[in-house]
Amino acid sequence: MSDYSSDSAALASRFWHDTVTRRWLASAGVLTVGLIAGGYLLGNGLVRAKDADRSVTVRGLAEREVTADLATWTIAYSASAPDLATAQASVDRDSESIRAFFRELGFPADDLQPTGVNVNQFSENGVQRFTVRQRMTLRTTDIKRAQAAVRRQFELVRRGVVLEEGSGIAFTYTKLNAIKPEMVAAATKDARASAEQFAKDSGTSVGTIKSATQGYFEVTARDGDSGGGWGVSDTPYKKVRVVTTVDFYLR
């Protein structure tokens, strides 16, 4: 029995001192440690990934009142006659009346330009007639003078100029690109304020921006005036509005 015990002890000693066995055990130990560490890191990584995926999407609004810097007034008029020469002569007289009207108001001659003409021939009770339609456009950056002119537009009617549909003034704000960066920043700030309120209610805090989308800029009449048509005055007082959609990370 003692011989058997001695042999077993000797085999065990040789097993533990064998180079191959020791290398195998060392490799197994490294693998075990690696599996444990990998499992921890994987689990921790999943937790961090889950935290990183937490976000809130909000919208931010920015508005600004501006004054138009360009006025464009299109005047459409026409005349009909049995022959083309008579119709054209009548339109020419109206054109001169229009030029005189704006000249008296102090507009430079170059501010008013013809922008289109059309001739239509038709039969009325078997008689040939001609209609000549003309368009003239005033383009000016003198907004106050343009406002004064449009308030007196019926003087043109009293001078015999028959204003047609399509006549009307439009005020335009052309410096939108100059205010876009500030308005986008203001809209983003407004969005962050909404996100911070959401985070406060949910017991978290707002992190960096995950993604953002800028809406289109809308320019409308400040007081809701409709614009443009004959007898209806557009307004130079505008409201610029932009809405941004921002996705914030939550911490």
Short mmCIF file of C-alpha atoms in Angstrom, two decimals, residues 22-149:
data_model
loop_
_atom_site.label_atom_id
_atom_site.label_comp_id
_atom_site.label_asym_id
_atom_site.label_seq_id
_atom_site.Cartn_x
_atom_site.Cartn_y
_atom_site.Cartn_z
CA ARG A 22 2.89 23.98 -16.55
CA ARG A 23 2.56 25.70 -19.93
CA TRP A 24 -0.94 24.29 -20.33
CA LEU A 25 -1.97 25.47 -16.88
CA ALA A 26 -0.47 28.89 -17.48
CA SER A 27 -2.36 29.18 -20.76
CA ALA A 28 -5.57 28.05 -19.12
CA GLY A 29 -5.10 30.62 -16.37
CA VAL A 30 -4.51 33.43 -18.85
CA LEU A 31 -7.58 32.33 -20.82
CA THR A 32 -9.70 32.26 -17.69
CA VAL A 33 -8.57 35.73 -16.64
CA GLY A 34 -9.20 36.97 -20.17
CA LEU A 35 -12.72 35.54 -20.20
CA ILE A 36 -13.50 37.14 -16.88
CA ALA A 37 -12.08 40.50 -17.91
CA GLY A 38 -13.75 40.32 -21.31
CA GLY A 39 -17.08 39.55 -19.74
CA TYR A 40 -16.73 42.50 -17.42
CA LEU A 41 -15.69 44.87 -20.16
CA LEU A 42 -18.46 43.63 -22.45
CA GLY A 43 -21.06 44.10 -19.74
CA ASN A 44 -19.69 47.52 -18.83
CA GLY A 45 -19.58 48.45 -22.51
CA LEU A 46 -23.21 47.49 -22.97
CA VAL A 47 -24.16 49.63 -20.02
CA ARG A 48 -22.19 52.56 -21.43
CA ALA A 49 -23.71 52.02 -24.87
CA LYS A 50 -27.17 52.00 -23.36
CA ASP A 51 -26.42 55.22 -21.49
CA ALA A 52 -25.02 56.81 -24.64
CA ASP A 53 -28.18 55.95 -26.54
CA ARG A 54 -30.38 57.94 -24.17
CA SER A 55 -31.48 61.14 -25.86
CA VAL A 56 -34.35 63.58 -26.20
CA THR A 57 -35.58 65.29 -29.36
CA VAL A 58 -36.92 68.82 -29.02
CA ARG A 59 -37.73 71.79 -31.24
CA GLY A 60 -36.45 75.30 -30.85
CA LEU A 61 -38.06 78.47 -32.22
CA ALA A 62 -36.54 81.82 -33.13
CA GLU A 63 -38.42 84.85 -34.46
CA ARG A 64 -37.26 88.30 -35.46
CA GLU A 65 -39.04 91.38 -36.80
CA VAL A 66 -37.37 93.04 -39.78
CA THR A 67 -38.16 95.79 -42.25
CA ALA A 68 -38.10 95.08 -45.98
CA ASP A 69 -35.33 96.72 -47.95
CA LEU A 70 -36.72 96.26 -51.48
CA ALA A 71 -40.06 97.30 -52.98
CA THR A 72 -41.28 95.95 -56.32
CA TRP A 73 -44.47 97.41 -57.76
CA THR A 74 -45.81 95.88 -60.95
CA ILE A 75 -48.44 97.88 -62.82
CA ALA A 76 -50.47 96.08 -65.48
CA TYR A 77 -52.70 98.06 -67.85
CA SER A 78 -54.23 97.70 -71.31
CA ALA A 79 -56.19 99.37 -74.11
CA SER A 80 -58.46 98.00 -76.86
CA ALA A 81 -59.27 99.52 -80.27
CA PRO A 82 -60.43 98.45 -83.76
CA ASP A 83 -56.87 98.84 -85.00
CA LEU A 84 -53.49 98.11 -83.49
CA ALA A 85 -52.11 101.64 -83.88
CA THR A 86 -54.93 103.21 -81.86
CA ALA A 87 -54.65 100.61 -79.09
CA GLN A 88 -50.89 101.09 -78.94
CA ALA A 89 -51.25 104.88 -78.84
CA SER A 90 -53.62 104.59 -75.87
CA VAL A 91 -51.18 102.33 -74.01
CA ASP A 92 -48.35 104.77 -74.75
CA ARG A 93 -50.37 107.61 -73.18
CA ASP A 94 -50.96 105.46 -70.08
CA SER A 95 -47.23 104.71 -69.93
CA GLU A 96 -46.43 108.40 -69.95
CA SER A 97 -49.01 109.05 -67.23
CA ILE A 98 -47.40 106.36 -65.10
CA ARG A 99 -43.91 107.78 -65.62
CA ALA A 100 -45.16 111.25 -64.73
CA PHE A 101 -46.81 109.89 -61.57
CA PHE A 102 -43.58 108.36 -60.27
CA ARG A 103 -41.48 111.29 -61.45
CA GLU A 104 -43.65 113.68 -59.43
CA LEU A 105 -43.14 111.47 -56.39
CA GLY A 106 -39.36 111.80 -56.72
CA PHE A 107 -38.40 108.41 -58.13
CA PRO A 108 -35.42 108.26 -60.51
CA ALA A 109 -36.40 107.38 -64.08
CA ASP A 110 -34.30 104.20 -63.97
CA ASP A 111 -36.42 102.82 -61.11
CA LEU A 112 -39.31 102.28 -63.54
CA GLN A 113 -38.88 99.85 -66.42
CA PRO A 114 -41.24 98.14 -68.91
CA THR A 115 -41.31 94.42 -68.17
CA GLY A 116 -43.68 92.96 -70.73
CA VAL A 117 -46.11 93.62 -73.55
CA ASN A 118 -48.78 91.48 -75.17
CA VAL A 119 -51.01 92.00 -78.22
CA ASN A 120 -54.25 90.11 -78.65
CA GLN A 121 -56.41 90.16 -81.80
CA PHE A 122 -60.02 89.04 -81.56
CA SER A 123 -63.41 89.46 -83.23
CA GLU A 124 -66.31 91.27 -81.54
CA ASN A 125 -69.65 91.09 -83.36
CA GLY A 126 -67.80 90.46 -86.57
CA VAL A 127 -65.49 93.44 -86.05
CA GLN A 128 -61.76 92.91 -85.59
CA ARG A 129 -60.32 94.44 -82.40
CA PHE A 130 -56.90 94.63 -80.85
CA THR A 131 -55.93 94.66 -77.19
CA VAL A 132 -52.46 95.77 -76.11
CA ARG A 133 -51.41 94.86 -72.58
CA GLN A 134 -48.39 96.45 -70.97
CA ARG A 135 -46.53 95.92 -67.70
CA MET A 136 -44.21 98.38 -65.98
CA THR A 137 -42.33 97.65 -62.79
CA LEU A 138 -41.01 99.99 -60.15
CA ARG A 139 -38.02 98.58 -58.28
CA THR A 140 -36.66 100.67 -55.42
CA THR A 141 -34.91 100.46 -52.07
CA ASP A 142 -36.64 103.67 -50.93
CA ILE A 143 -39.26 101.91 -48.81
CA LYS A 144 -40.91 105.01 -47.34
CA ARG A 145 -41.30 106.61 -50.75
CA ALA A 146 -42.74 103.38 -52.13
CA GLN A 147 -45.29 103.26 -49.30
CA ALA A 148 -46.32 106.81 -50.05
CA ALA A 149 -46.69 105.98 -53.74
#
